[in-house]
PDB file of C-alpha atoms in Angstrom:
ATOM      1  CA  UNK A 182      18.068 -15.919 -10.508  1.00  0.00           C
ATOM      2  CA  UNK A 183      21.864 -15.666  -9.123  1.00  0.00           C
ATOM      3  CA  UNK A 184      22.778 -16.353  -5.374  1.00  0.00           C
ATOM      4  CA  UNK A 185      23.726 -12.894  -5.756  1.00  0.00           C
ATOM      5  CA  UNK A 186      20.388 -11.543  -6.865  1.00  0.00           C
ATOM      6  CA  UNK A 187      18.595 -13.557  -4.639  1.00  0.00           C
ATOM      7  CA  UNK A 188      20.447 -11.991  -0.932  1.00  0.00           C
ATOM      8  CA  UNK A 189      19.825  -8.680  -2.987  1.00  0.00           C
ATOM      9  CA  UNK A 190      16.057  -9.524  -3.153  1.00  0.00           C
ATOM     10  CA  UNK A 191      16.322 -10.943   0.406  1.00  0.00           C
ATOM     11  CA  UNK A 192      17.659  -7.528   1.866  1.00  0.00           C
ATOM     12  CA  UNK A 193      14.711  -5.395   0.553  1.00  0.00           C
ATOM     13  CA  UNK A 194      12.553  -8.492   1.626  1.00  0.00           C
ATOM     14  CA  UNK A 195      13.640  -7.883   5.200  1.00  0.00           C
ATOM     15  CA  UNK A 196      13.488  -3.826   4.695  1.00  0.00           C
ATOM     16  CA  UNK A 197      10.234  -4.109   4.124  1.00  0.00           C
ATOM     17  CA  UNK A 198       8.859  -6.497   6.509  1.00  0.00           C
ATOM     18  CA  UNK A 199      10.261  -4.292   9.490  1.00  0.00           C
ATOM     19  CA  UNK A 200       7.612  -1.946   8.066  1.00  0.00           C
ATOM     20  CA  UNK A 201       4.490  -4.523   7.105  1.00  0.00           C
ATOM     21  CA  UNK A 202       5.259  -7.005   9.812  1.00  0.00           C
ATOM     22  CA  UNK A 203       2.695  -9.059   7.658  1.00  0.00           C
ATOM     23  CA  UNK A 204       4.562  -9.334   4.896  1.00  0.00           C
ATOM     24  CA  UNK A 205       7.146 -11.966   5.523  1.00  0.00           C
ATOM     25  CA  UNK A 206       3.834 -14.243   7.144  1.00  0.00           C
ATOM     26  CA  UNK A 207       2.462 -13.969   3.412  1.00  0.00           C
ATOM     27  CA  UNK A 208       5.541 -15.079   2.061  1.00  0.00           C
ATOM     28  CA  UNK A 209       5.031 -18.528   2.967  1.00  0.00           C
ATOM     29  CA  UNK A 210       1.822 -18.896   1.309  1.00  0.00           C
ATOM     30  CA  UNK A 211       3.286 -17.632  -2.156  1.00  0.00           C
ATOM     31  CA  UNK A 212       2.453 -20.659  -4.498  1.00  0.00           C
ATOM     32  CA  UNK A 213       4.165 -20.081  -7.309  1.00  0.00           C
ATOM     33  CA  UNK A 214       7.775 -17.961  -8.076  1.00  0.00           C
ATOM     34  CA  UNK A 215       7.985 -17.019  -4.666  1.00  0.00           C
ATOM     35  CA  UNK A 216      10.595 -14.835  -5.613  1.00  0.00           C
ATOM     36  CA  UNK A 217       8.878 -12.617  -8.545  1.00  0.00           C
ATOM     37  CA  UNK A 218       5.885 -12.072  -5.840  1.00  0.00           C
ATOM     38  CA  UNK A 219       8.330 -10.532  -3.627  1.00  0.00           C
ATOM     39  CA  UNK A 220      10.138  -8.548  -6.053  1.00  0.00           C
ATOM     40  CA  UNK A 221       7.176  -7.092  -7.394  1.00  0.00           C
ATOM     41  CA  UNK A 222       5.702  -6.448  -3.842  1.00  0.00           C
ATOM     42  CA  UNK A 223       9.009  -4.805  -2.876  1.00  0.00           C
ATOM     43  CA  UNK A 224       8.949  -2.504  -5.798  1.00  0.00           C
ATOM     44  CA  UNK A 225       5.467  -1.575  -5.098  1.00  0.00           C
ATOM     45  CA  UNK A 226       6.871  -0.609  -1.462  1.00  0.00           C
ATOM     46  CA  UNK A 227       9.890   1.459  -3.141  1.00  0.00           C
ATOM     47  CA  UNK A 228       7.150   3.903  -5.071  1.00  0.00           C
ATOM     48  CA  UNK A 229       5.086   4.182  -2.040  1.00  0.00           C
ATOM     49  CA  UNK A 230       7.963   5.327  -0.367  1.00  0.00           C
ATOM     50  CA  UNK A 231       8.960   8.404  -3.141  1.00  0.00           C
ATOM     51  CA  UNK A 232       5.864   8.946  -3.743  1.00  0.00           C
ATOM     52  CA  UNK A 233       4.660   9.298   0.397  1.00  0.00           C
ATOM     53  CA  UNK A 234       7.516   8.929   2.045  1.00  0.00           C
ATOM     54  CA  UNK A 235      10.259  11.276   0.745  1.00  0.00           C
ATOM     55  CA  UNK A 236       9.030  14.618   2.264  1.00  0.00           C
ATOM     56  CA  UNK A 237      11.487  17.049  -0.137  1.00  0.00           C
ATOM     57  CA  UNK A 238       9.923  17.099  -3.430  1.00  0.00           C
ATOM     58  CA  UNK A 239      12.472  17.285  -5.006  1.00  0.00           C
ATOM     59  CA  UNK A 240      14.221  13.959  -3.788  1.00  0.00           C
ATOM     60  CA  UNK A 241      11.149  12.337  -4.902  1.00  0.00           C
ATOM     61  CA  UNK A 242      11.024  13.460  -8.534  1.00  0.00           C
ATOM     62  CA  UNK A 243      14.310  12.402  -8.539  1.00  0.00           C
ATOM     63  CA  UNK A 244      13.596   9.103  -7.408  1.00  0.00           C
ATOM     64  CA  UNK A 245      10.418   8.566  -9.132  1.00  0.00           C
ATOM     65  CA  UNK A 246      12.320   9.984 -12.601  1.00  0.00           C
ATOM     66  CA  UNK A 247      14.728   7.077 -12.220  1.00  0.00           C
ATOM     67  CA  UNK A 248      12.239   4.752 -11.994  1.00  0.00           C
ATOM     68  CA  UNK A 249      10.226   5.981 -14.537  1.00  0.00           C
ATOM     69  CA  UNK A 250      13.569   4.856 -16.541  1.00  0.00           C
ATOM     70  CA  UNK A 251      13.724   1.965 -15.216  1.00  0.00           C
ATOM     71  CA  UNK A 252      10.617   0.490 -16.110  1.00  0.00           C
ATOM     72  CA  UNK A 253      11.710   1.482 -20.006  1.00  0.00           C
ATOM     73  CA  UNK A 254      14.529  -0.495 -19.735  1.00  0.00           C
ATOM     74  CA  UNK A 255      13.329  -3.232 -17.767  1.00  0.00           C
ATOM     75  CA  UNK A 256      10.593  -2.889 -20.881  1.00  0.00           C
ATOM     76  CA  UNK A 257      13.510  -3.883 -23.540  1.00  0.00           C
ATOM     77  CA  UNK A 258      14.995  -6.419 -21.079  1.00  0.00           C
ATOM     78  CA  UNK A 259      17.957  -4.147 -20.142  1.00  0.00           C
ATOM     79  CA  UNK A 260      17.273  -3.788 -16.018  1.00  0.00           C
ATOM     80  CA  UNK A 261      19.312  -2.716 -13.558  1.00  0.00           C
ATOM     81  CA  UNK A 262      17.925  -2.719 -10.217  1.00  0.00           C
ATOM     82  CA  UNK A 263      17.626  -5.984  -8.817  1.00  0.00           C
ATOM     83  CA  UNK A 264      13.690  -6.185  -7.938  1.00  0.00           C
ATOM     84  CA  UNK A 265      12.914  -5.264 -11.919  1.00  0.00           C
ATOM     85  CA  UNK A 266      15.819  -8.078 -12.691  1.00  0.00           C
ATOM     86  CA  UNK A 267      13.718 -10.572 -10.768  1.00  0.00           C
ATOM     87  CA  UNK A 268      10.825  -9.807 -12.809  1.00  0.00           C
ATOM     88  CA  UNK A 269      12.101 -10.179 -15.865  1.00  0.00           C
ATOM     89  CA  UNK A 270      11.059 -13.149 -17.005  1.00  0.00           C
ATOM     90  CA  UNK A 271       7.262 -12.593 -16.536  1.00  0.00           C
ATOM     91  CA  UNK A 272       8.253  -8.653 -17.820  1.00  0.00           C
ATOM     92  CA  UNK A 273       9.491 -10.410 -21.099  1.00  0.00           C
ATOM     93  CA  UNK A 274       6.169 -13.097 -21.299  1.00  0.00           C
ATOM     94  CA  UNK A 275       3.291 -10.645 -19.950  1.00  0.00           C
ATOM     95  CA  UNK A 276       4.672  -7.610 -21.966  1.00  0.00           C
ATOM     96  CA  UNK A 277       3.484  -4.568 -20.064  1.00  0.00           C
ATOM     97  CA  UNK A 278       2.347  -1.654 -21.864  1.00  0.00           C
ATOM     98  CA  UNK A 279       4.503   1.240 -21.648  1.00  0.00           C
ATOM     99  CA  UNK A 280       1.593   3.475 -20.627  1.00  0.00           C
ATOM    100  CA  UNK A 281       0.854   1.774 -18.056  1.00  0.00           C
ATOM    101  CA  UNK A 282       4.467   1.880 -15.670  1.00  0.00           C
ATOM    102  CA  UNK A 283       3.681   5.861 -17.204  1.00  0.00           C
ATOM    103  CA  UNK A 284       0.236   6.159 -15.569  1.00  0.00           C
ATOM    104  CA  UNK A 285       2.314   4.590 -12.288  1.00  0.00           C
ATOM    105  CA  UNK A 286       4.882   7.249 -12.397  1.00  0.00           C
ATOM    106  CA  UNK A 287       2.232  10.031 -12.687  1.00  0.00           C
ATOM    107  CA  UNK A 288      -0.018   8.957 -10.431  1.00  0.00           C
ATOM    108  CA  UNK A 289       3.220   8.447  -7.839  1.00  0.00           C
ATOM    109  CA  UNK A 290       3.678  12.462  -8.666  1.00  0.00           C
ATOM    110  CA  UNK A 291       0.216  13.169  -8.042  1.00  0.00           C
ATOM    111  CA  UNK A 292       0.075  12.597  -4.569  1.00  0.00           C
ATOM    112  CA  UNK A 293       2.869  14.734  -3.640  1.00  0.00           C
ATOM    113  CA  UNK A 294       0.033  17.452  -3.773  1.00  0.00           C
ATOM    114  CA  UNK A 295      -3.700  16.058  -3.696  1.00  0.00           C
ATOM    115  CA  UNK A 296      -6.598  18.459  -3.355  1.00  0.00           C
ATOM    116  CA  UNK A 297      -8.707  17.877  -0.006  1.00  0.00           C
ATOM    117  CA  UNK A 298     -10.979  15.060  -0.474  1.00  0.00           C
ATOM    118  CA  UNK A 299     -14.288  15.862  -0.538  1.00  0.00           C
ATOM    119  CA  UNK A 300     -15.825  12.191   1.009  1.00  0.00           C
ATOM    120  CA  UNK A 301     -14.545   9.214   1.227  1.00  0.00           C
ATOM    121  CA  UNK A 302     -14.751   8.052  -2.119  1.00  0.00           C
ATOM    122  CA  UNK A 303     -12.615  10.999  -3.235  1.00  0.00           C
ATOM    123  CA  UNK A 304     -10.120  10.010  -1.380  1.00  0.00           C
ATOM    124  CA  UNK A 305      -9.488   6.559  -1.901  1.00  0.00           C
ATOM    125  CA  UNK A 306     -10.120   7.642  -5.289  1.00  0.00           C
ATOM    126  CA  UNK A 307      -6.846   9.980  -5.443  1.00  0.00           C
ATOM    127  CA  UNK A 308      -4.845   7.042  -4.141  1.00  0.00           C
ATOM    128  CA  UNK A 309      -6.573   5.198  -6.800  1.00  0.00           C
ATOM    129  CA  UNK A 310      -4.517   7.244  -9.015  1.00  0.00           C
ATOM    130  CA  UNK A 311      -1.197   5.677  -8.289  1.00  0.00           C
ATOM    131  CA  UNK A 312      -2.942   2.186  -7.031  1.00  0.00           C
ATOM    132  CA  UNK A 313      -4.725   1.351 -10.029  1.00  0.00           C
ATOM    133  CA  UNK A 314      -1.978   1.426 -12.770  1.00  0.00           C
ATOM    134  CA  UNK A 315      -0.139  -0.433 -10.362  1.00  0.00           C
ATOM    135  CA  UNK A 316      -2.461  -2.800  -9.444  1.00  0.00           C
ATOM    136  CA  UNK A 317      -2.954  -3.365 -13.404  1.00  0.00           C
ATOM    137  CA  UNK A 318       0.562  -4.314 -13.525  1.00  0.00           C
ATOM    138  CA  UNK A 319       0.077  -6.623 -10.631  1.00  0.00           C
ATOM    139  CA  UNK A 320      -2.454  -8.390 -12.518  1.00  0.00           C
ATOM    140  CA  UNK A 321      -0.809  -8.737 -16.175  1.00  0.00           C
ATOM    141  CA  UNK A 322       1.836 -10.425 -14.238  1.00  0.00           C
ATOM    142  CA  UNK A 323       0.467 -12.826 -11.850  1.00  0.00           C
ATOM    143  CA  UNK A 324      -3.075 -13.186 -12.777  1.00  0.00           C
ATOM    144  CA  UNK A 325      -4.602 -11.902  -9.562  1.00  0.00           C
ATOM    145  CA  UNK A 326      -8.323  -9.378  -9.646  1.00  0.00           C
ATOM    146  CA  UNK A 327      -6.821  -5.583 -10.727  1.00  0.00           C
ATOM    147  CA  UNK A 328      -9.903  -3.682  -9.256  1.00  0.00           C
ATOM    148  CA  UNK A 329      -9.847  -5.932  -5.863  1.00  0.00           C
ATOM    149  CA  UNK A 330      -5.905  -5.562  -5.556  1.00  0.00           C
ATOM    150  CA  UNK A 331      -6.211  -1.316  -5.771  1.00  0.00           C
ATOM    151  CA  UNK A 332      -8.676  -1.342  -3.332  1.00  0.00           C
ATOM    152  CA  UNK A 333      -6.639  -3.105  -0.839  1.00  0.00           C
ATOM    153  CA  UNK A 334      -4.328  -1.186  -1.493  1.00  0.00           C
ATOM    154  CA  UNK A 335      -6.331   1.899  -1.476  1.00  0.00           C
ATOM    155  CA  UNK A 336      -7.688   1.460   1.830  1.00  0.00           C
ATOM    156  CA  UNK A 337      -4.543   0.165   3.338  1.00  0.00           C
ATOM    157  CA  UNK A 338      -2.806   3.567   2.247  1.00  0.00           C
ATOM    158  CA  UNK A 339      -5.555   5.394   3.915  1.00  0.00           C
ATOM    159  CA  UNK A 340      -5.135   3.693   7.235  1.00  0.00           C
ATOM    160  CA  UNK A 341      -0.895   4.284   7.136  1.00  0.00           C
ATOM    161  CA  UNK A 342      -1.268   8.102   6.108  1.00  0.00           C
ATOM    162  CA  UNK A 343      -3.867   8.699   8.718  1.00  0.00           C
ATOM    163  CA  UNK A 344      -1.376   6.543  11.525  1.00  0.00           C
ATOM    164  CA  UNK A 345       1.142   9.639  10.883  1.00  0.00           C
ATOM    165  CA  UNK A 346      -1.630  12.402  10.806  1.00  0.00           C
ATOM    166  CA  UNK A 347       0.878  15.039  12.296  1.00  0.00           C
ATOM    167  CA  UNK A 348       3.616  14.889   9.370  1.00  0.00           C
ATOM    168  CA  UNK A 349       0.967  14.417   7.053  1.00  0.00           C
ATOM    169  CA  UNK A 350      -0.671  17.781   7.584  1.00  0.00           C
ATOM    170  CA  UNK A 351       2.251  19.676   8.485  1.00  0.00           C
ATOM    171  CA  UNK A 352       3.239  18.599   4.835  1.00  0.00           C
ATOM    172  CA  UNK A 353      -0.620  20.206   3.642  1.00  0.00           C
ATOM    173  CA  UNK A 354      -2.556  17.077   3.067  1.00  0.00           C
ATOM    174  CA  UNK A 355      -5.577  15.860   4.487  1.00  0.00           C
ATOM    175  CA  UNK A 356      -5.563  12.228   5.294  1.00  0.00           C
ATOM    176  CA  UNK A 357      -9.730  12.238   6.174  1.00  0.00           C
ATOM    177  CA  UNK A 358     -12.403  13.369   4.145  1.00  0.00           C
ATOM    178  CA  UNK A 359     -13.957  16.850   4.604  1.00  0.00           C
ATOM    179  CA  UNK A 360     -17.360  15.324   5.204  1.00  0.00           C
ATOM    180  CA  UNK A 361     -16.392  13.534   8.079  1.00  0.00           C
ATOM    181  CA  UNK A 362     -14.966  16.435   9.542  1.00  0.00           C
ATOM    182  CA  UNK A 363     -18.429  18.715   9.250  1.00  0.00           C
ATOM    183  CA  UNK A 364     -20.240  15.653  10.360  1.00  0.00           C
ATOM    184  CA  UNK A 365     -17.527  16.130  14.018  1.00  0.00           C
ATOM    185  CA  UNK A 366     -17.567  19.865  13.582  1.00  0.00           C
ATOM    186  CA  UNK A 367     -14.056  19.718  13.118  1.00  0.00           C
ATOM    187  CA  UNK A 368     -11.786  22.225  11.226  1.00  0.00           C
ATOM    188  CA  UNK A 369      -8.272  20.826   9.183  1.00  0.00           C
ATOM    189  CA  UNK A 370      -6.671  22.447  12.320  1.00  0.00           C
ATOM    190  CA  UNK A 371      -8.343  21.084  15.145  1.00  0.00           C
ATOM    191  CA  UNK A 372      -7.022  17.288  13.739  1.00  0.00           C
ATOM    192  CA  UNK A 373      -3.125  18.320  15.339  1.00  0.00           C
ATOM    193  CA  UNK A 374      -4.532  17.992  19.064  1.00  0.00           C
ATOM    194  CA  UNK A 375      -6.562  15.062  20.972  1.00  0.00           C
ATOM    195  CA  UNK A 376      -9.944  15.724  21.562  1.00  0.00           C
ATOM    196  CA  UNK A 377     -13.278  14.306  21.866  1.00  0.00           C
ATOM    197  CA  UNK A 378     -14.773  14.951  18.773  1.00  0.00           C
ATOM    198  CA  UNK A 379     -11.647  14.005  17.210  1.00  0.00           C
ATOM    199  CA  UNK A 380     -11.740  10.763  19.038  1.00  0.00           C
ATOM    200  CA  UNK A 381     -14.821  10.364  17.336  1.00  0.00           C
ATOM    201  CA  UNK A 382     -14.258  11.134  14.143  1.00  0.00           C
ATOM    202  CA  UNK A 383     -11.147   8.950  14.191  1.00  0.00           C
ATOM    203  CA  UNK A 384     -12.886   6.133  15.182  1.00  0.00           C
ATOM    204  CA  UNK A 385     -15.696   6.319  12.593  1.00  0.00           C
ATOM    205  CA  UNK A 386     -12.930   6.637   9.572  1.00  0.00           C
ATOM    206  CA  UNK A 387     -11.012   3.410  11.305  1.00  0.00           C
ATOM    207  CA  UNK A 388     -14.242   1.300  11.023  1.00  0.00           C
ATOM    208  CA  UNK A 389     -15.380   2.729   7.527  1.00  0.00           C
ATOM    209  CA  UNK A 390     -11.946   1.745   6.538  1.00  0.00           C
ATOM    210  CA  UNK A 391     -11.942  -1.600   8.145  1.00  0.00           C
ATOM    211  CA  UNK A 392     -15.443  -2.586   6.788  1.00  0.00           C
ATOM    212  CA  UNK A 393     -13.360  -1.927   3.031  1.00  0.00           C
ATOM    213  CA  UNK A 394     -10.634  -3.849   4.077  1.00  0.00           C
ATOM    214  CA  UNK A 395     -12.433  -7.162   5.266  1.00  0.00           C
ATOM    215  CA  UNK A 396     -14.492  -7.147   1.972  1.00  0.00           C
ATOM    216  CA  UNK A 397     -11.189  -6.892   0.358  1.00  0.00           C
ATOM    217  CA  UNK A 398     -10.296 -10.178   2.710  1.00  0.00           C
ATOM    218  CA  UNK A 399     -13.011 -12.504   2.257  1.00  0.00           C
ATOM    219  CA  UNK A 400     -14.072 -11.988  -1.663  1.00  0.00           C
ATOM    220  CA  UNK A 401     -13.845 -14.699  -3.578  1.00  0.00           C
ATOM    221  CA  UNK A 402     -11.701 -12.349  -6.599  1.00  0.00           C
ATOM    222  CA  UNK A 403      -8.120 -13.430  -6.477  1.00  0.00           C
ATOM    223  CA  UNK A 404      -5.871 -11.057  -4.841  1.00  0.00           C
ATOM    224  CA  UNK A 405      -3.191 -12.997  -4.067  1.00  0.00           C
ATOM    225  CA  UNK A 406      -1.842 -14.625  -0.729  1.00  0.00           C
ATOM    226  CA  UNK A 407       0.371 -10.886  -0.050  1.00  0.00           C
ATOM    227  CA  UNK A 408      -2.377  -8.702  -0.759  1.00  0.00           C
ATOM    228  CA  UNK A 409      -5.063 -11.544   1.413  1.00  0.00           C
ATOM    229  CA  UNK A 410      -2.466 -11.037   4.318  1.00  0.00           C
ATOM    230  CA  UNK A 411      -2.011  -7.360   4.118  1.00  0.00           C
ATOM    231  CA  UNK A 412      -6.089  -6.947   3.642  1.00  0.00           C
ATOM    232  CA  UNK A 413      -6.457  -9.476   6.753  1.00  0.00           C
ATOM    233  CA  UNK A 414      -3.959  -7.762   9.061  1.00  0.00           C
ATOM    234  CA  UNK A 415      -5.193  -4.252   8.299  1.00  0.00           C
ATOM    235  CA  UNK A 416      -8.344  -4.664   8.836  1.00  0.00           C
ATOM    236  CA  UNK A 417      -7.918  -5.960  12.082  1.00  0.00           C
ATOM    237  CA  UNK A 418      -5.968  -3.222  12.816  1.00  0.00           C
ATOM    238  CA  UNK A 419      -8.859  -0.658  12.040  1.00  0.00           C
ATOM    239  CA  UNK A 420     -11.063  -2.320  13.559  1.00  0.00           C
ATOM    240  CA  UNK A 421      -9.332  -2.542  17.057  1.00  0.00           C
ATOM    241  CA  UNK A 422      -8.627   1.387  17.072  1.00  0.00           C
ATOM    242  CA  UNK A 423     -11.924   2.180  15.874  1.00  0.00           C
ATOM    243  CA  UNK A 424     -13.027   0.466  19.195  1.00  0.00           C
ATOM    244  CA  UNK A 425     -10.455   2.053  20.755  1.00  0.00           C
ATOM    245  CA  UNK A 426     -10.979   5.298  23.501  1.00  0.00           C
ATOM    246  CA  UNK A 427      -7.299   6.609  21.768  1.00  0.00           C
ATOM    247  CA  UNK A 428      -7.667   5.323  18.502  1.00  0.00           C
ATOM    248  CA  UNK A 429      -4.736   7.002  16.927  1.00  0.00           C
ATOM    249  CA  UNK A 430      -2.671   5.550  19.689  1.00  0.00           C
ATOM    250  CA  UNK A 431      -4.045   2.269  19.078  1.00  0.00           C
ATOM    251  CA  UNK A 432      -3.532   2.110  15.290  1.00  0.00           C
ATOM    252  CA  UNK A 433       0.327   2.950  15.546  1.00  0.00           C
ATOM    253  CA  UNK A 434       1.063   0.361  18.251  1.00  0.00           C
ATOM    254  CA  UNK A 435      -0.860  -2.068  16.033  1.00  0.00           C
ATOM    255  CA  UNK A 436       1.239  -1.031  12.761  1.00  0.00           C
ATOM    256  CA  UNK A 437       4.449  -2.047  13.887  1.00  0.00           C
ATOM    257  CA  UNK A 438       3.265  -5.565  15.344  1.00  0.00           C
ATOM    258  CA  UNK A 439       1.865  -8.696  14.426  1.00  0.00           C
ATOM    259  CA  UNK A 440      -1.023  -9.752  17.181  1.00  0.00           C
ATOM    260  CA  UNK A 441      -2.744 -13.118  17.523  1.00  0.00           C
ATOM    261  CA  UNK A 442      -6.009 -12.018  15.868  1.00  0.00           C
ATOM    262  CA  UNK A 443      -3.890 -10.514  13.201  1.00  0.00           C
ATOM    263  CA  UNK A 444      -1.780 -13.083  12.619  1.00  0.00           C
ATOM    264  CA  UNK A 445      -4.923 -15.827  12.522  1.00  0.00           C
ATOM    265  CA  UNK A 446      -6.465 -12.506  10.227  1.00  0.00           C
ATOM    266  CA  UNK A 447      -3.702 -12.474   7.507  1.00  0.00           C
ATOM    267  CA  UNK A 448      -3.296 -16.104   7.446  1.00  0.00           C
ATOM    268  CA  UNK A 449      -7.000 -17.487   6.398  1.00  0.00           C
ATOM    269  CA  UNK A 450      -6.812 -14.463   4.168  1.00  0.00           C
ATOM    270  CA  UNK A 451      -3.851 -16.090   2.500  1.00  0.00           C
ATOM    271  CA  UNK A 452      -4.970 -18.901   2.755  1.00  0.00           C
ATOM    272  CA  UNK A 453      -7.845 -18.608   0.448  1.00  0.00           C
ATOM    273  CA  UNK A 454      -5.716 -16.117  -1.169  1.00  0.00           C
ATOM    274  CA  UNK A 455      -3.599 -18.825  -2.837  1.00  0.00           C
ATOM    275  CA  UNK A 456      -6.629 -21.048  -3.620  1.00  0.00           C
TER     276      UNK A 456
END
């Protein structure tokens, strides 16, 4: 890869890790083609982005439309953007069906509008939708445990949508699952204001979302040293604000930061990651 390519790579590198402070800490336990690991992982950022963090829809199909050409060019080894040029050598060897970068784009456009999960298992499952053809990808390129590497992701997606619970239901989705509500005798609109049994039924989610995210840590399927760090990390994170009297409070102060038992968190889960 060009010098030029490289600071291009580098700049969404650094975009990105302002957001998952773990990130750049995974980096350095990337064993092999550092720079395809990132490139991937950054692309994987830019459709979580249109597909949950572009609130016009429009903008989004926009986006996720030129991506959706993107990946059939970077298919015939004509890119353009500079994370699918990064990839492609291991695009040219691994030879990803076309369906599959399809089933990504339509399960990006699926969550612009997903129906109110019914448990907890519903809604992982919906973010399933987009997380599983990507996490196929993932593993056609780099080897790493498809099923293991969509559940981290899974779970880490339901941790960031439920850190910005106000925009996410005053844009008419519901980031917990409807049984968790009845079991708080909560209604969809009593989740905009603090409250006790919102308290608790914030702090229940956090740890049944941590408890996901430390199997996702310590099993022995390969993930991969980025997804080990980002499993580590998170579930640190859910498990502090599920202990938490203000859990909400304590999951966005945690999301923007690295702390000691994260850091120690993401790195042995990198660690054994890589091996």
């Amino acid at each position: 890869m060009s010098e030029e390519a490289s600071a291009e790579v580098a700049s969404f590198e650094a975009k990105w890790s302002a957001a998952y402070p773990e990130f750049g800490l995974a980096l350095a336990f990337v064993r092999d083609d550092r720079s395809a690991a990132s490139a991937f992982a950054c692309l994987v950022f830019e459709i979580e982005h249109a597909a949950f963090g572009i609130r016009e829809a429009q903008p989004a199909a926009v986006k996720l439309q030129w991506w959706a050409e993107e990946f059939a060019r970077a298919a015939r080894g004509e890119a353009r953007h500079p994370l699918t040029q990064a990839l492609a050598d291991r695009l040219a060897t691994a030879a990803v069906p076309t369906r599959v970068w399809h089933d990504v784009i339509v399960g990006a456009l699926a969550q612009r509008d997903p129906e109110p999960p019914a448990d907890t298992t519903a809604l992982l499952d919906s973010y399933d939708t987009l997380y599983a053809p990507l996490a196929t990808v993932e593993s056609t390129l780099f080897g790493t445990d498809a099923r293991a590497i969509a559940a981290t992701l899974a779970a880490t997606r339901a941790l960031r949508e439920t850190a910005a619970l106000a925009q996410v239901l005053g844009d008419g989705k519901l980031p917990l699952p409807l049984d968790l509500l009845a079991r708080h005798r909560l209604a969809r609109g009593d989740l905009a204001d603090a409250s006790a049994a919102r308290e608790a039924a914030l702090r229940e989610w956090f740890a049944t979302v941590s408890e996901r995210l430390s199997a996702s840590a310590t099993r022995e399927r390969p993930i991969g040293a980025l997804r080990g760090a980002m499993a580590g990390a998170n579930a640190i994170r859910a498990s502090r604000a599920a202990a938490s009297s203000a859990p909400l409070d304590a999951l966005r102060d945690a999301m923007m930061r690295l702390s000691l038992p994260m850091t120690w968190a993401a790195w042995r889960a990198a660690r054994r990651s890589r091996r």
